[in-house]
XYZ file of C-alpha atoms in Angstrom:
311
model
C 77.812 80.512 135.820
C 75.467 83.398 136.714
C 73.618 83.232 140.065
C 70.262 83.363 138.341
C 71.291 80.398 136.223
C 72.246 78.377 139.322
C 68.904 79.169 140.923
C 67.003 78.065 137.862
C 68.918 74.832 137.576
C 68.534 74.086 141.328
C 64.770 74.516 141.139
C 64.704 72.314 138.090
C 66.643 69.604 139.945
C 64.166 69.710 142.824
C 61.300 69.316 140.430
C 62.898 66.420 138.620
C 63.764 64.630 141.877
C 60.353 65.057 143.602
C 59.591 61.612 145.162
C 55.991 61.969 144.028
C 57.280 61.674 140.469
C 58.911 58.276 141.170
C 56.778 55.138 141.332
C 56.759 52.977 144.509
C 58.172 49.953 142.703
C 61.025 52.082 141.328
C 61.861 53.383 144.830
C 62.013 49.867 146.236
C 64.336 48.639 143.509
C 66.702 51.627 143.646
C 69.598 51.214 146.085
C 69.860 55.010 146.389
C 66.836 56.535 144.664
C 67.797 60.148 145.407
C 71.287 59.693 143.992
C 69.929 58.057 140.873
C 67.401 60.807 140.359
C 70.010 63.540 140.789
C 72.335 61.859 138.287
C 69.533 61.609 135.750
C 68.541 65.220 136.307
C 72.123 66.425 135.852
C 72.375 64.561 132.560
C 69.169 66.263 131.428
C 70.434 69.722 132.370
C 73.783 69.101 130.654
C 71.993 69.399 127.331
C 70.472 72.787 128.270
C 72.160 75.621 126.299
C 74.110 78.187 128.309
C 72.758 81.678 128.684
C 73.766 84.032 125.834
C 76.641 86.418 126.518
C 75.626 89.882 127.639
C 75.926 92.358 124.740
C 76.410 96.049 125.524
C 77.465 99.093 123.437
C 81.217 99.243 122.798
C 83.068 102.317 124.101
C 84.619 102.742 120.639
C 82.381 100.915 118.136
C 83.803 99.441 114.939
C 83.130 101.340 111.712
C 83.748 100.913 107.993
C 83.542 103.290 105.048
C 84.410 102.773 101.381
C 84.458 104.848 98.225
C 84.736 104.015 94.526
C 87.003 106.368 92.617
C 86.663 105.604 88.931
C 87.311 101.852 88.772
C 89.197 101.768 92.094
C 87.899 101.138 95.597
C 89.279 102.668 98.777
C 88.027 101.409 102.150
C 88.772 102.147 105.810
C 88.172 100.038 108.933
C 88.512 101.735 112.315
C 87.190 102.062 115.847
C 85.314 105.267 116.676
C 85.948 106.786 120.145
C 83.784 109.541 121.594
C 84.779 112.895 123.067
C 82.760 112.254 126.258
C 83.464 115.719 127.635
C 87.240 115.363 127.342
C 89.754 117.627 125.654
C 90.976 115.560 122.724
C 93.788 117.331 120.907
C 96.882 117.882 122.988
C 95.574 115.871 125.953
C 93.680 112.667 125.120
C 95.664 112.564 121.871
C 99.075 114.080 122.658
C 100.832 116.371 120.223
C 104.024 115.215 118.473
C 103.470 111.537 119.269
C 102.528 108.758 116.814
C 98.813 107.976 117.099
C 96.770 105.034 115.816
C 94.281 107.405 114.144
C 91.357 105.819 115.972
C 90.840 103.557 118.978
C 91.848 99.995 119.847
C 94.103 98.638 117.058
C 95.452 100.746 114.217
C 93.071 102.105 111.588
C 93.366 100.156 108.296
C 93.051 101.591 104.797
C 92.883 99.401 101.682
C 93.473 100.416 98.041
C 92.307 98.111 95.239
C 94.677 99.876 92.818
C 97.833 101.969 93.197
C 97.133 105.549 94.323
C 98.891 108.806 95.021
C 98.383 109.527 98.715
C 99.078 113.203 99.245
C 102.086 113.471 96.960
C 103.417 109.910 97.450
C 102.867 106.940 95.108
C 101.479 103.978 97.073
C 101.000 100.424 95.729
C 97.656 98.644 96.001
C 97.194 96.863 99.335
C 96.295 97.441 102.990
C 98.111 99.781 105.378
C 97.850 101.105 108.922
C 97.128 104.834 109.135
C 99.479 106.477 111.636
C 99.088 110.169 112.443
C 101.444 112.650 114.034
C 99.279 115.459 115.489
C 101.089 118.726 116.006
C 100.303 122.395 116.499
C 102.959 123.041 113.842
C 101.148 120.912 111.244
C 99.952 117.303 110.993
C 101.700 114.378 109.310
C 99.867 111.258 108.168
C 101.768 108.049 107.451
C 100.827 104.737 105.819
C 102.627 101.823 107.454
C 102.829 98.199 106.305
C 102.521 96.829 109.875
C 98.802 96.139 110.338
C 99.459 94.809 113.853
C 100.378 98.180 115.347
C 98.991 98.861 118.810
C 98.077 95.229 119.311
C 99.994 94.098 122.337
C 103.438 95.637 122.473
C 103.973 96.165 118.723
C 105.838 99.507 118.439
C 105.466 101.950 115.564
C 108.438 101.598 113.190
C 108.813 104.537 110.793
C 111.055 102.445 108.521
C 107.915 100.528 107.502
C 106.157 103.650 106.225
C 105.338 103.636 102.509
C 104.216 107.263 102.683
C 104.552 110.217 105.036
C 102.657 113.321 103.938
C 101.532 116.666 105.285
C 97.816 117.016 106.049
C 95.630 120.094 106.160
C 93.548 120.880 109.244
C 90.266 122.787 109.420
C 88.061 123.862 112.328
C 84.577 122.317 112.124
C 81.371 122.170 114.220
C 81.650 119.754 117.142
C 81.576 116.050 116.235
C 81.218 113.628 119.167
C 82.609 110.484 117.580
C 85.725 110.141 115.459
C 84.566 109.668 111.867
C 86.275 109.040 108.526
C 84.726 110.495 105.370
C 85.495 110.556 101.653
C 84.628 113.947 100.176
C 84.921 115.865 96.878
C 85.082 112.559 94.991
C 85.534 112.533 91.200
C 86.476 109.822 88.702
C 90.147 110.426 89.459
C 90.352 111.732 93.025
C 88.859 111.944 96.500
C 89.727 113.540 99.819
C 90.146 111.510 103.002
C 88.845 113.421 106.019
C 89.219 112.500 109.690
C 86.771 114.490 111.856
C 86.656 114.549 115.639
C 85.861 117.105 118.318
C 86.203 120.387 116.361
C 88.959 119.385 113.933
C 89.065 118.006 110.396
C 92.298 116.476 109.080
C 92.449 115.996 105.294
C 94.688 114.205 102.778
C 94.013 114.180 98.998
C 94.090 110.858 97.134
C 94.354 110.550 93.350
C 94.172 107.533 91.046
C 95.145 107.016 87.398
C 91.674 105.964 86.336
C 92.386 106.317 82.610
C 95.264 103.815 82.797
C 93.264 101.335 84.877
C 90.233 101.603 82.557
C 92.462 101.031 79.517
C 93.975 97.967 81.152
C 90.478 96.661 81.898
C 89.468 97.138 78.262
C 92.557 95.312 77.051
C 91.913 92.462 79.447
C 88.296 92.252 78.326
C 89.475 92.026 74.719
C 91.881 89.231 75.631
C 89.132 87.403 77.484
C 86.812 87.817 74.495
C 89.492 86.500 72.131
C 90.062 83.491 74.350
C 86.327 82.800 74.439
C 86.079 83.007 70.648
C 89.080 80.737 70.015
C 87.636 78.150 72.407
C 84.279 78.356 70.631
C 85.922 78.059 67.217
C 87.914 74.994 68.251
C 84.810 73.300 69.640
C 82.599 74.088 66.664
C 85.226 72.974 64.156
C 86.312 69.833 65.968
C 83.477 68.457 68.069
C 80.386 70.042 66.517
C 81.697 69.731 62.950
C 80.333 73.175 62.058
C 83.241 74.979 60.369
C 81.081 77.858 59.086
C 80.062 78.813 62.621
C 83.626 78.156 63.798
C 85.014 80.603 61.249
C 82.813 83.401 62.605
C 84.301 82.917 66.066
C 87.836 82.602 64.652
C 87.412 85.904 62.802
C 86.106 87.512 66.003
C 89.102 86.185 67.953
C 91.551 87.712 65.474
C 89.676 91.026 65.576
C 89.688 91.108 69.391
C 93.298 90.058 69.931
C 95.382 89.101 66.863
C 97.788 86.676 68.540
C 99.551 83.824 66.788
C 97.142 81.424 68.470
C 94.073 83.270 67.146
C 95.503 83.235 63.607
C 96.421 79.564 63.904
C 92.893 78.703 65.069
C 91.508 80.542 62.043
C 93.966 78.764 59.740
C 92.866 75.384 61.083
C 89.199 76.173 60.474
C 89.887 77.411 56.925
C 91.800 74.232 56.121
C 88.870 72.159 57.359
C 86.678 74.094 54.930
C 89.131 73.344 52.094
C 90.199 76.983 51.753
C 93.914 76.221 51.756
C 95.166 79.465 50.192
C 93.517 81.488 52.934
C 94.532 78.902 55.525
C 98.180 79.103 54.491
C 98.090 82.907 54.675
C 96.659 82.767 58.211
C 99.189 80.090 59.197
C 102.044 82.242 57.880
C 100.842 85.145 60.059
C 100.686 82.768 63.015
C 104.226 81.615 62.258
C 105.614 85.144 62.048
C 103.968 86.180 65.318
C 104.987 82.941 66.998
C 108.678 83.617 66.431
C 108.411 86.456 68.940
C 106.628 84.373 71.575
C 108.567 82.004 73.831
C 105.321 80.067 74.334
C 104.876 79.210 70.659
C 103.798 75.696 71.618
C 102.264 74.856 68.205
C 105.481 75.604 66.332
C 105.803 72.124 64.812
C 102.132 71.930 63.804
C 102.232 75.349 62.095
C 105.477 74.484 60.283
C 104.039 71.188 59.071
C 100.823 72.849 57.895
C 102.699 75.477 55.901
C 104.576 72.721 54.045
C 101.490 70.550 53.432
C 99.199 73.398 52.308
C 101.763 74.904 49.943
C 100.569 73.012 46.882
C 96.895 72.827 47.875
C 94.311 75.179 46.494
């Protein structure tokens, strides 16, 4: 407890235990009035909140930066040390020795989608950035051990998913280590580390076209699922087959699976359009033979037999 806190609490105790605050009858009936008063005062002070912790600027404050590249997101979390009049490269940060690429624990980079880091393919996920500064040329590694430099965790190169060459450029003096994303397009960006008078850069590229196509396909599947659910509800619960057929048609257009065709066949049969229903059911049957999850196999087979002679 801080000294000032003790002083405040002591003065408070004296005030609470002032005999002038205790009635004469109470003093007479108390076996030890001072002890009783002190105990009561201590119970009162026990509920007093402790002083807030002292908050001061961190020597290497935490920092975050993120960048969208097409439909992907790349983010970095790091601690930012200052030069503070020191010689950084070759002294504070030794040459030819693995470095955490920041202060405190290892710098973390996260990719929402797979990327090409430098010239190495890297899966989506989070990695520690480990650098190897050198006068002969820098290396930058991505390591799966996010606990590096916490306690005694050593750097293990066998856990690297990428080790690439980086370019270095002389820049105007920058006091604090800073990460930047520059020259960003829909398919690429450049990761820059800047500190003192040096910039270290690694290009990052993403296959935005492939990811966008996958997103479109997923959206179509989601739309088809929504339409089949709507068709089933409107045909069964709401008893509105005309509205149900519109959603069934939309489901087939969005994603022509056996289930979408079977939903449409069911709606058509409810409307008495058995020729069309049987045609849709036959398509569902043919597609279902290629799907191990053809869980309406028996129902489709039965419908094909029953609707054969219906018009």
